[in-house]
Amino acid sequence: MPRDESRVHRVASGPSDGAGAERLQKVLAAAGVGSRRACEDLIFRRRVTVDGRVAQLGDKVDPTAAVIYVDGERLVTDTRLVYLAMNKPRGVVSTMADEKGRSALADFLGRVEERVYHVGRLDADSEGLLLLTNDGTLAHRLMHPSYGVPKTYLCEVAGPLPRNVGRRLMAGVELEDGPAKVDSFRVVDTLGRTAQVELTLHEGRKHIVRRLLDEVGHPVSRLIRTSIGPIRLGDLRAGRTRRLTNAEIAALFKAVGD
């Protein structure tokens, strides 16, 4: 195949030529996109952008600073950044360490060497999905109500449930600090005087789920958060953590409009 002289000329000045710059295909491969040859093909097919411009073969980037998208999805290439999902057990407080000596999140991080922080909270009596990261910008967006990232909960409540309870919660309930409502509600199961319900909402006021269900007369006896935006708890065992996949991280960025 003859050399493309125009391409050779263009790659002389890539997006970054600093001391920390590396070949783009090497950075993509290190981030798990594929082999270097596969990554070169992605670049050649104009499926990669760096800092808002279409990448070219031969480009160099600083993996700790470049904003890279592959097929329109954000790719994190800074190896210092950590993104974890945790299944918080009941009885564990949502702090990294507790001055009262109670079981805290750091007790479950095992071999995670990086210093991470929890995104939002679950009260000690609640369990389920928590995200932990050292990416402060993403954490802020996930917690800020203006980004409207939905969270889903599975709750065991006092029953039996009247047919209109879901409509009441979706229409809005007046609480002492203002009205609140859920985005969706469904009954999962009923058993005697208890019921399992699933609800989704996008605000994060303290104890908001318990307060809503209390207000409609069905106090919560057990609460499990099953998803945060696109991230699902799945079959992650209580007390365990796992690293998010590249696809999950990209989905989180998309959920906050990045």
PDB file of C-alpha atoms in Angstrom:
ATOM      1  CA  MET A   1       0.000   0.000   0.000  1.00  0.00           C
ATOM      2  CA  PRO A   2       1.500   3.395  -0.945  1.00  0.00           C
ATOM      3  CA  ARG A   3       2.249   5.818   1.884  1.00  0.00           C
ATOM      4  CA  ASP A   4      -0.240   8.588   2.474  1.00  0.00           C
ATOM      5  CA  GLU A   5       2.147  11.577   2.403  1.00  0.00           C
ATOM      6  CA  SER A   6      -0.605  13.966   3.447  1.00  0.00           C
ATOM      7  CA  ARG A   7      -1.246  11.905   6.582  1.00  0.00           C
ATOM      8  CA  VAL A   8       2.477  11.774   7.392  1.00  0.00           C
ATOM      9  CA  HIS A   9       2.552  15.554   7.176  1.00  0.00           C
ATOM     10  CA  ARG A  10      -0.495  16.042   9.382  1.00  0.00           C
ATOM     11  CA  VAL A  11       0.645  13.889  12.300  1.00  0.00           C
ATOM     12  CA  ALA A  12       3.677  16.052  12.899  1.00  0.00           C
ATOM     13  CA  SER A  13       1.655  18.108  15.374  1.00  0.00           C
ATOM     14  CA  GLY A  14      -0.718  16.021  17.452  1.00  0.00           C
ATOM     15  CA  PRO A  15      -2.924  17.282  20.252  1.00  0.00           C
ATOM     16  CA  SER A  16      -0.153  16.951  22.837  1.00  0.00           C
ATOM     17  CA  ASP A  17       3.613  16.911  22.630  1.00  0.00           C
ATOM     18  CA  GLY A  18       4.315  17.367  26.356  1.00  0.00           C
ATOM     19  CA  ALA A  19       6.598  15.258  28.519  1.00  0.00           C
ATOM     20  CA  GLY A  20       3.748  12.951  29.539  1.00  0.00           C
ATOM     21  CA  ALA A  21       2.413  12.440  26.025  1.00  0.00           C
ATOM     22  CA  GLU A  22       2.067   8.948  24.575  1.00  0.00           C
ATOM     23  CA  ARG A  23       0.898   7.557  21.257  1.00  0.00           C
ATOM     24  CA  LEU A  24      -2.881   7.625  21.213  1.00  0.00           C
ATOM     25  CA  GLN A  25      -3.227   3.986  20.158  1.00  0.00           C
ATOM     26  CA  LYS A  26      -1.060   2.943  23.118  1.00  0.00           C
ATOM     27  CA  VAL A  27      -3.244   4.936  25.514  1.00  0.00           C
ATOM     28  CA  LEU A  28      -6.417   3.406  24.075  1.00  0.00           C
ATOM     29  CA  ALA A  29      -5.009  -0.104  24.305  1.00  0.00           C
ATOM     30  CA  ALA A  30      -3.913   0.447  27.915  1.00  0.00           C
ATOM     31  CA  ALA A  31      -7.475   1.544  28.723  1.00  0.00           C
ATOM     32  CA  GLY A  32      -8.797  -1.778  27.450  1.00  0.00           C
ATOM     33  CA  VAL A  33     -10.282  -0.643  24.139  1.00  0.00           C
ATOM     34  CA  GLY A  34      -8.474  -3.363  22.193  1.00  0.00           C
ATOM     35  CA  SER A  35      -5.113  -4.255  20.726  1.00  0.00           C
ATOM     36  CA  ARG A  36      -2.922  -1.431  19.424  1.00  0.00           C
ATOM     37  CA  ARG A  37      -3.684  -2.484  15.869  1.00  0.00           C
ATOM     38  CA  ALA A  38      -7.431  -2.409  16.585  1.00  0.00           C
ATOM     39  CA  CYS A  39      -7.060   1.013  18.186  1.00  0.00           C
ATOM     40  CA  GLU A  40      -5.135   2.287  15.169  1.00  0.00           C
ATOM     41  CA  ASP A  41      -8.046   1.140  13.012  1.00  0.00           C
ATOM     42  CA  LEU A  42     -10.506   3.059  15.224  1.00  0.00           C
ATOM     43  CA  ILE A  43      -8.396   6.196  14.853  1.00  0.00           C
ATOM     44  CA  PHE A  44      -8.078   5.724  11.087  1.00  0.00           C
ATOM     45  CA  ARG A  45     -11.859   5.350  10.790  1.00  0.00           C
ATOM     46  CA  ARG A  46     -12.330   8.683  12.603  1.00  0.00           C
ATOM     47  CA  ARG A  47     -14.128   7.056  15.535  1.00  0.00           C
ATOM     48  CA  VAL A  48     -11.907   8.692  18.172  1.00  0.00           C
ATOM     49  CA  THR A  49     -11.888  12.315  19.300  1.00  0.00           C
ATOM     50  CA  VAL A  50      -9.422  14.026  21.602  1.00  0.00           C
ATOM     51  CA  ASP A  51     -10.298  17.301  23.288  1.00  0.00           C
ATOM     52  CA  GLY A  52     -13.111  17.896  20.832  1.00  0.00           C
ATOM     53  CA  ARG A  53     -11.241  17.177  17.592  1.00  0.00           C
ATOM     54  CA  VAL A  54     -11.150  14.055  15.435  1.00  0.00           C
ATOM     55  CA  ALA A  55      -7.967  12.138  16.208  1.00  0.00           C
ATOM     56  CA  GLN A  56      -5.420  11.165  13.587  1.00  0.00           C
ATOM     57  CA  LEU A  57      -2.876   8.392  13.383  1.00  0.00           C
ATOM     58  CA  GLY A  58       0.317   9.520  15.062  1.00  0.00           C
ATOM     59  CA  ASP A  59      -1.375  11.795  17.584  1.00  0.00           C
ATOM     60  CA  LYS A  60       0.105  11.870  21.055  1.00  0.00           C
ATOM     61  CA  VAL A  61      -1.927  12.585  24.186  1.00  0.00           C
ATOM     62  CA  ASP A  62      -1.395  13.057  27.883  1.00  0.00           C
ATOM     63  CA  PRO A  63      -3.561  10.269  29.358  1.00  0.00           C
ATOM     64  CA  THR A  64      -3.982  12.171  32.619  1.00  0.00           C
ATOM     65  CA  ALA A  65      -5.437  15.261  30.952  1.00  0.00           C
ATOM     66  CA  ALA A  66      -6.908  14.405  27.537  1.00  0.00           C
ATOM     67  CA  VAL A  67     -10.674  14.156  27.075  1.00  0.00           C
ATOM     68  CA  ILE A  68     -11.099  11.146  24.788  1.00  0.00           C
ATOM     69  CA  TYR A  69     -14.254   9.754  23.214  1.00  0.00           C
ATOM     70  CA  VAL A  70     -14.547   6.491  21.281  1.00  0.00           C
ATOM     71  CA  ASP A  71     -17.715   6.123  19.205  1.00  0.00           C
ATOM     72  CA  GLY A  72     -19.204   9.015  21.161  1.00  0.00           C
ATOM     73  CA  GLU A  73     -18.569   7.511  24.592  1.00  0.00           C
ATOM     74  CA  ARG A  74     -16.185   9.019  27.124  1.00  0.00           C
ATOM     75  CA  LEU A  75     -13.078   6.939  27.837  1.00  0.00           C
ATOM     76  CA  VAL A  76     -11.162   7.504  31.063  1.00  0.00           C
ATOM     77  CA  THR A  77      -7.447   7.004  30.452  1.00  0.00           C
ATOM     78  CA  ASP A  78      -6.077   8.485  33.658  1.00  0.00           C
ATOM     79  CA  THR A  79      -4.963   5.387  35.568  1.00  0.00           C
ATOM     80  CA  ARG A  80      -5.026   7.355  38.819  1.00  0.00           C
ATOM     81  CA  LEU A  81      -8.831   7.520  38.697  1.00  0.00           C
ATOM     82  CA  VAL A  82     -10.790   4.732  40.364  1.00  0.00           C
ATOM     83  CA  TYR A  83     -14.484   3.883  40.005  1.00  0.00           C
ATOM     84  CA  LEU A  84     -15.996   1.253  42.309  1.00  0.00           C
ATOM     85  CA  ALA A  85     -19.391  -0.253  43.038  1.00  0.00           C
ATOM     86  CA  MET A  86     -20.023  -1.539  46.546  1.00  0.00           C
ATOM     87  CA  ASN A  87     -22.857  -3.487  48.125  1.00  0.00           C
ATOM     88  CA  LYS A  88     -23.060  -1.773  51.519  1.00  0.00           C
ATOM     89  CA  PRO A  89     -24.281  -4.164  54.210  1.00  0.00           C
ATOM     90  CA  ARG A  90     -26.902  -3.175  56.737  1.00  0.00           C
ATOM     91  CA  GLY A  91     -25.360  -1.714  59.896  1.00  0.00           C
ATOM     92  CA  VAL A  92     -22.422  -0.081  58.106  1.00  0.00           C
ATOM     93  CA  VAL A  93     -22.218   3.719  58.262  1.00  0.00           C
ATOM     94  CA  SER A  94     -21.665   5.672  55.040  1.00  0.00           C
ATOM     95  CA  THR A  95     -18.354   7.220  56.031  1.00  0.00           C
ATOM     96  CA  MET A  96     -14.868   6.107  55.144  1.00  0.00           C
ATOM     97  CA  ALA A  97     -13.954   5.859  58.846  1.00  0.00           C
ATOM     98  CA  ASP A  98     -16.062   6.345  61.966  1.00  0.00           C
ATOM     99  CA  GLU A  99     -14.851   8.111  65.092  1.00  0.00           C
ATOM    100  CA  LYS A 100     -17.227   6.020  67.217  1.00  0.00           C
ATOM    101  CA  GLY A 101     -15.612   2.798  66.027  1.00  0.00           C
ATOM    102  CA  ARG A 102     -18.603   1.574  64.040  1.00  0.00           C
ATOM    103  CA  SER A 103     -18.152  -0.497  60.890  1.00  0.00           C
ATOM    104  CA  ALA A 104     -17.436   1.906  57.996  1.00  0.00           C
ATOM    105  CA  LEU A 105     -16.851   1.738  54.243  1.00  0.00           C
ATOM    106  CA  ALA A 106     -13.047   1.608  54.375  1.00  0.00           C
ATOM    107  CA  ASP A 107     -13.321  -1.697  56.269  1.00  0.00           C
ATOM    108  CA  PHE A 108     -14.525  -3.330  53.044  1.00  0.00           C
ATOM    109  CA  LEU A 109     -12.090  -1.901  50.484  1.00  0.00           C
ATOM    110  CA  GLY A 110      -9.469  -4.606  50.850  1.00  0.00           C
ATOM    111  CA  ARG A 111      -6.619  -4.062  48.412  1.00  0.00           C
ATOM    112  CA  VAL A 112      -7.836  -0.770  46.974  1.00  0.00           C
ATOM    113  CA  GLU A 113      -4.756   1.419  47.430  1.00  0.00           C
ATOM    114  CA  GLU A 114      -6.176   4.674  46.084  1.00  0.00           C
ATOM    115  CA  ARG A 115      -7.971   7.059  48.413  1.00  0.00           C
ATOM    116  CA  VAL A 116     -11.602   7.041  47.321  1.00  0.00           C
ATOM    117  CA  TYR A 117     -14.773   8.692  48.576  1.00  0.00           C
ATOM    118  CA  HIS A 118     -18.388   7.589  48.568  1.00  0.00           C
ATOM    119  CA  VAL A 119     -20.841   9.228  46.161  1.00  0.00           C
ATOM    120  CA  GLY A 120     -23.884  10.090  48.254  1.00  0.00           C
ATOM    121  CA  ARG A 121     -24.986   8.107  51.273  1.00  0.00           C
ATOM    122  CA  LEU A 122     -27.096   5.250  52.561  1.00  0.00           C
ATOM    123  CA  ASP A 123     -28.131   5.370  56.204  1.00  0.00           C
ATOM    124  CA  ALA A 124     -26.807   2.655  58.499  1.00  0.00           C
ATOM    125  CA  ASP A 125     -30.060   0.684  58.407  1.00  0.00           C
ATOM    126  CA  SER A 126     -30.149   0.683  54.590  1.00  0.00           C
ATOM    127  CA  GLU A 127     -28.122  -1.486  52.251  1.00  0.00           C
ATOM    128  CA  GLY A 128     -27.206  -1.849  48.628  1.00  0.00           C
ATOM    129  CA  LEU A 129     -25.395   0.039  45.927  1.00  0.00           C
ATOM    130  CA  LEU A 130     -22.865   2.749  46.688  1.00  0.00           C
ATOM    131  CA  LEU A 131     -20.394   4.231  44.239  1.00  0.00           C
ATOM    132  CA  LEU A 132     -16.892   5.179  45.351  1.00  0.00           C
ATOM    133  CA  THR A 133     -14.400   7.191  43.338  1.00  0.00           C
ATOM    134  CA  ASN A 134     -11.601   9.740  43.486  1.00  0.00           C
ATOM    135  CA  ASP A 135     -13.029  11.576  40.462  1.00  0.00           C
ATOM    136  CA  GLY A 136     -14.383  14.644  42.233  1.00  0.00           C
ATOM    137  CA  THR A 137     -15.983  16.198  39.160  1.00  0.00           C
ATOM    138  CA  LEU A 138     -18.041  13.133  38.304  1.00  0.00           C
ATOM    139  CA  ALA A 139     -18.971  12.577  41.959  1.00  0.00           C
ATOM    140  CA  HIS A 140     -20.283  16.147  42.223  1.00  0.00           C
ATOM    141  CA  ARG A 141     -22.425  15.764  39.127  1.00  0.00           C
ATOM    142  CA  LEU A 142     -23.838  12.428  40.247  1.00  0.00           C
ATOM    143  CA  MET A 143     -24.920  13.943  43.571  1.00  0.00           C
ATOM    144  CA  HIS A 144     -26.174  17.307  42.353  1.00  0.00           C
ATOM    145  CA  PRO A 145     -29.970  17.347  41.901  1.00  0.00           C
ATOM    146  CA  SER A 146     -29.758  19.451  38.739  1.00  0.00           C
ATOM    147  CA  TYR A 147     -28.352  16.442  36.847  1.00  0.00           C
ATOM    148  CA  GLY A 148     -31.345  14.306  37.836  1.00  0.00           C
ATOM    149  CA  VAL A 149     -29.550  10.958  38.054  1.00  0.00           C
ATOM    150  CA  PRO A 150     -32.232   8.403  39.040  1.00  0.00           C
ATOM    151  CA  LYS A 151     -31.819   5.899  41.870  1.00  0.00           C
ATOM    152  CA  THR A 152     -33.900   2.763  42.315  1.00  0.00           C
ATOM    153  CA  TYR A 153     -34.774   1.110  45.626  1.00  0.00           C
ATOM    154  CA  LEU A 154     -36.339  -2.180  46.644  1.00  0.00           C
ATOM    155  CA  CYS A 155     -38.245  -1.788  49.913  1.00  0.00           C
ATOM    156  CA  GLU A 156     -40.066  -4.106  52.275  1.00  0.00           C
ATOM    157  CA  VAL A 157     -42.992  -2.213  53.746  1.00  0.00           C
ATOM    158  CA  ALA A 158     -45.999  -2.747  55.946  1.00  0.00           C
ATOM    159  CA  GLY A 159     -48.989  -3.998  53.986  1.00  0.00           C
ATOM    160  CA  PRO A 160     -51.497  -4.532  52.609  1.00  0.00           C
ATOM    161  CA  LEU A 161     -51.090  -1.813  49.980  1.00  0.00           C
ATOM    162  CA  PRO A 162     -54.086   0.093  48.620  1.00  0.00           C
ATOM    163  CA  ARG A 163     -54.230   0.439  44.852  1.00  0.00           C
ATOM    164  CA  ASN A 164     -53.717   4.193  44.903  1.00  0.00           C
ATOM    165  CA  VAL A 165     -50.458   4.281  46.871  1.00  0.00           C
ATOM    166  CA  GLY A 166     -48.339   4.380  43.717  1.00  0.00           C
ATOM    167  CA  ARG A 167     -50.438   7.168  42.204  1.00  0.00           C
ATOM    168  CA  ARG A 168     -50.090   9.189  45.413  1.00  0.00           C
ATOM    169  CA  LEU A 169     -46.322   8.834  45.432  1.00  0.00           C
ATOM    170  CA  MET A 170     -45.995   9.739  41.748  1.00  0.00           C
ATOM    171  CA  ALA A 171     -48.346  12.712  42.122  1.00  0.00           C
ATOM    172  CA  GLY A 172     -46.332  14.091  45.018  1.00  0.00           C
ATOM    173  CA  VAL A 173     -46.429  14.016  48.790  1.00  0.00           C
ATOM    174  CA  GLU A 174     -45.980  17.020  51.060  1.00  0.00           C
ATOM    175  CA  LEU A 175     -43.118  16.556  53.529  1.00  0.00           C
ATOM    176  CA  GLU A 176     -41.940  18.923  56.254  1.00  0.00           C
ATOM    177  CA  ASP A 177     -39.180  20.276  53.980  1.00  0.00           C
ATOM    178  CA  GLY A 178     -41.313  20.511  50.837  1.00  0.00           C
ATOM    179  CA  PRO A 179     -43.059  18.278  48.307  1.00  0.00           C
ATOM    180  CA  ALA A 180     -41.454  15.140  46.921  1.00  0.00           C
ATOM    181  CA  LYS A 181     -42.471  12.467  44.466  1.00  0.00           C
ATOM    182  CA  VAL A 182     -41.192   9.312  42.843  1.00  0.00           C
ATOM    183  CA  ASP A 183     -40.590   8.792  39.129  1.00  0.00           C
ATOM    184  CA  SER A 184     -41.946   5.249  39.100  1.00  0.00           C
ATOM    185  CA  PHE A 185     -43.479   2.758  41.503  1.00  0.00           C
ATOM    186  CA  ARG A 186     -44.470  -0.891  41.307  1.00  0.00           C
ATOM    187  CA  VAL A 187     -45.437  -3.671  43.683  1.00  0.00           C
ATOM    188  CA  VAL A 188     -42.977  -6.540  43.362  1.00  0.00           C
ATOM    189  CA  ASP A 189     -44.559  -9.009  45.771  1.00  0.00           C
ATOM    190  CA  THR A 190     -47.003  -9.247  48.657  1.00  0.00           C
ATOM    191  CA  LEU A 191     -46.957 -11.680  51.569  1.00  0.00           C
ATOM    192  CA  GLY A 192     -49.471 -11.310  54.363  1.00  0.00           C
ATOM    193  CA  ARG A 193     -48.905  -8.009  56.128  1.00  0.00           C
ATOM    194  CA  THR A 194     -45.744  -7.122  54.231  1.00  0.00           C
ATOM    195  CA  ALA A 195     -45.071  -6.125  50.646  1.00  0.00           C
ATOM    196  CA  GLN A 196     -42.037  -5.561  48.447  1.00  0.00           C
ATOM    197  CA  VAL A 197     -42.132  -2.422  46.323  1.00  0.00           C
ATOM    198  CA  GLU A 198     -39.700  -0.890  43.856  1.00  0.00           C
ATOM    199  CA  LEU A 199     -39.496   2.853  43.383  1.00  0.00           C
ATOM    200  CA  THR A 200     -37.260   5.206  41.439  1.00  0.00           C
ATOM    201  CA  LEU A 201     -36.579   8.855  42.168  1.00  0.00           C
ATOM    202  CA  HIS A 202     -33.900  11.355  41.271  1.00  0.00           C
ATOM    203  CA  GLU A 203     -33.584  13.502  44.355  1.00  0.00           C
ATOM    204  CA  GLY A 204     -31.407  12.791  47.353  1.00  0.00           C
ATOM    205  CA  ARG A 205     -32.820  14.481  50.426  1.00  0.00           C
ATOM    206  CA  LYS A 206     -31.949  12.723  53.667  1.00  0.00           C
ATOM    207  CA  HIS A 207     -34.035   9.573  54.300  1.00  0.00           C
ATOM    208  CA  ILE A 208     -36.287  10.613  51.401  1.00  0.00           C
ATOM    209  CA  VAL A 209     -37.480   7.079  50.550  1.00  0.00           C
ATOM    210  CA  ARG A 210     -38.333   6.173  54.129  1.00  0.00           C
ATOM    211  CA  ARG A 211     -40.049   9.506  54.696  1.00  0.00           C
ATOM    212  CA  LEU A 212     -42.175   9.193  51.566  1.00  0.00           C
ATOM    213  CA  LEU A 213     -43.383   5.716  52.445  1.00  0.00           C
ATOM    214  CA  ASP A 214     -43.989   6.714  56.058  1.00  0.00           C
ATOM    215  CA  GLU A 215     -46.116   9.611  54.855  1.00  0.00           C
ATOM    216  CA  VAL A 216     -48.414   7.322  52.862  1.00  0.00           C
ATOM    217  CA  GLY A 217     -48.753   4.938  55.816  1.00  0.00           C
ATOM    218  CA  HIS A 218     -46.349   2.148  54.853  1.00  0.00           C
ATOM    219  CA  PRO A 219     -43.159   2.355  56.921  1.00  0.00           C
ATOM    220  CA  VAL A 220     -40.042   0.632  55.587  1.00  0.00           C
ATOM    221  CA  SER A 221     -38.599  -2.383  57.386  1.00  0.00           C
ATOM    222  CA  ARG A 222     -35.867  -3.041  54.824  1.00  0.00           C
ATOM    223  CA  LEU A 223     -34.386  -0.837  52.095  1.00  0.00           C
ATOM    224  CA  ILE A 224     -31.957  -1.870  49.352  1.00  0.00           C
ATOM    225  CA  ARG A 225     -30.666   0.500  46.683  1.00  0.00           C
ATOM    226  CA  THR A 226     -30.449  -1.500  43.469  1.00  0.00           C
ATOM    227  CA  SER A 227     -29.233   1.050  40.929  1.00  0.00           C
ATOM    228  CA  ILE A 228     -27.701   4.487  40.497  1.00  0.00           C
ATOM    229  CA  GLY A 229     -28.282   5.761  36.980  1.00  0.00           C
ATOM    230  CA  PRO A 230     -26.974   3.053  34.610  1.00  0.00           C
ATOM    231  CA  ILE A 231     -25.084   1.145  37.326  1.00  0.00           C
ATOM    232  CA  ARG A 232     -26.878  -1.864  38.806  1.00  0.00           C
ATOM    233  CA  LEU A 233     -26.190  -3.773  41.995  1.00  0.00           C
ATOM    234  CA  GLY A 234     -26.737  -7.094  40.241  1.00  0.00           C
ATOM    235  CA  ASP A 235     -25.428 -10.133  42.096  1.00  0.00           C
ATOM    236  CA  LEU A 236     -22.650  -8.291  43.945  1.00  0.00           C
ATOM    237  CA  ARG A 237     -22.528  -9.842  47.408  1.00  0.00           C
ATOM    238  CA  ALA A 238     -22.967  -7.766  50.571  1.00  0.00           C
ATOM    239  CA  GLY A 239     -19.674  -6.252  51.687  1.00  0.00           C
ATOM    240  CA  ARG A 240     -17.997  -6.752  48.304  1.00  0.00           C
ATOM    241  CA  THR A 241     -16.732  -4.163  45.839  1.00  0.00           C
ATOM    242  CA  ARG A 242     -15.934  -4.327  42.140  1.00  0.00           C
ATOM    243  CA  ARG A 243     -14.362  -1.970  39.628  1.00  0.00           C
ATOM    244  CA  LEU A 244     -16.700  -0.502  37.061  1.00  0.00           C
ATOM    245  CA  THR A 245     -16.133  -1.471  33.446  1.00  0.00           C
ATOM    246  CA  ASN A 246     -15.193   1.074  30.776  1.00  0.00           C
ATOM    247  CA  ALA A 247     -18.743   0.817  29.422  1.00  0.00           C
ATOM    248  CA  GLU A 248     -20.233   1.538  32.851  1.00  0.00           C
ATOM    249  CA  ILE A 249     -17.950   4.531  33.392  1.00  0.00           C
ATOM    250  CA  ALA A 250     -18.872   5.886  29.965  1.00  0.00           C
ATOM    251  CA  ALA A 251     -22.559   5.413  30.816  1.00  0.00           C
ATOM    252  CA  LEU A 252     -22.105   7.406  34.037  1.00  0.00           C
ATOM    253  CA  PHE A 253     -20.534  10.283  32.124  1.00  0.00           C
ATOM    254  CA  LYS A 254     -23.410  10.165  29.657  1.00  0.00           C
ATOM    255  CA  ALA A 255     -25.921  10.202  32.534  1.00  0.00           C
ATOM    256  CA  VAL A 256     -24.521  13.547  33.701  1.00  0.00           C
ATOM    257  CA  GLY A 257     -24.346  14.977  30.200  1.00  0.00           C
ATOM    258  CA  ASP A 258     -20.613  14.597  29.604  1.00  0.00           C
TER     259      ASP A 258
END
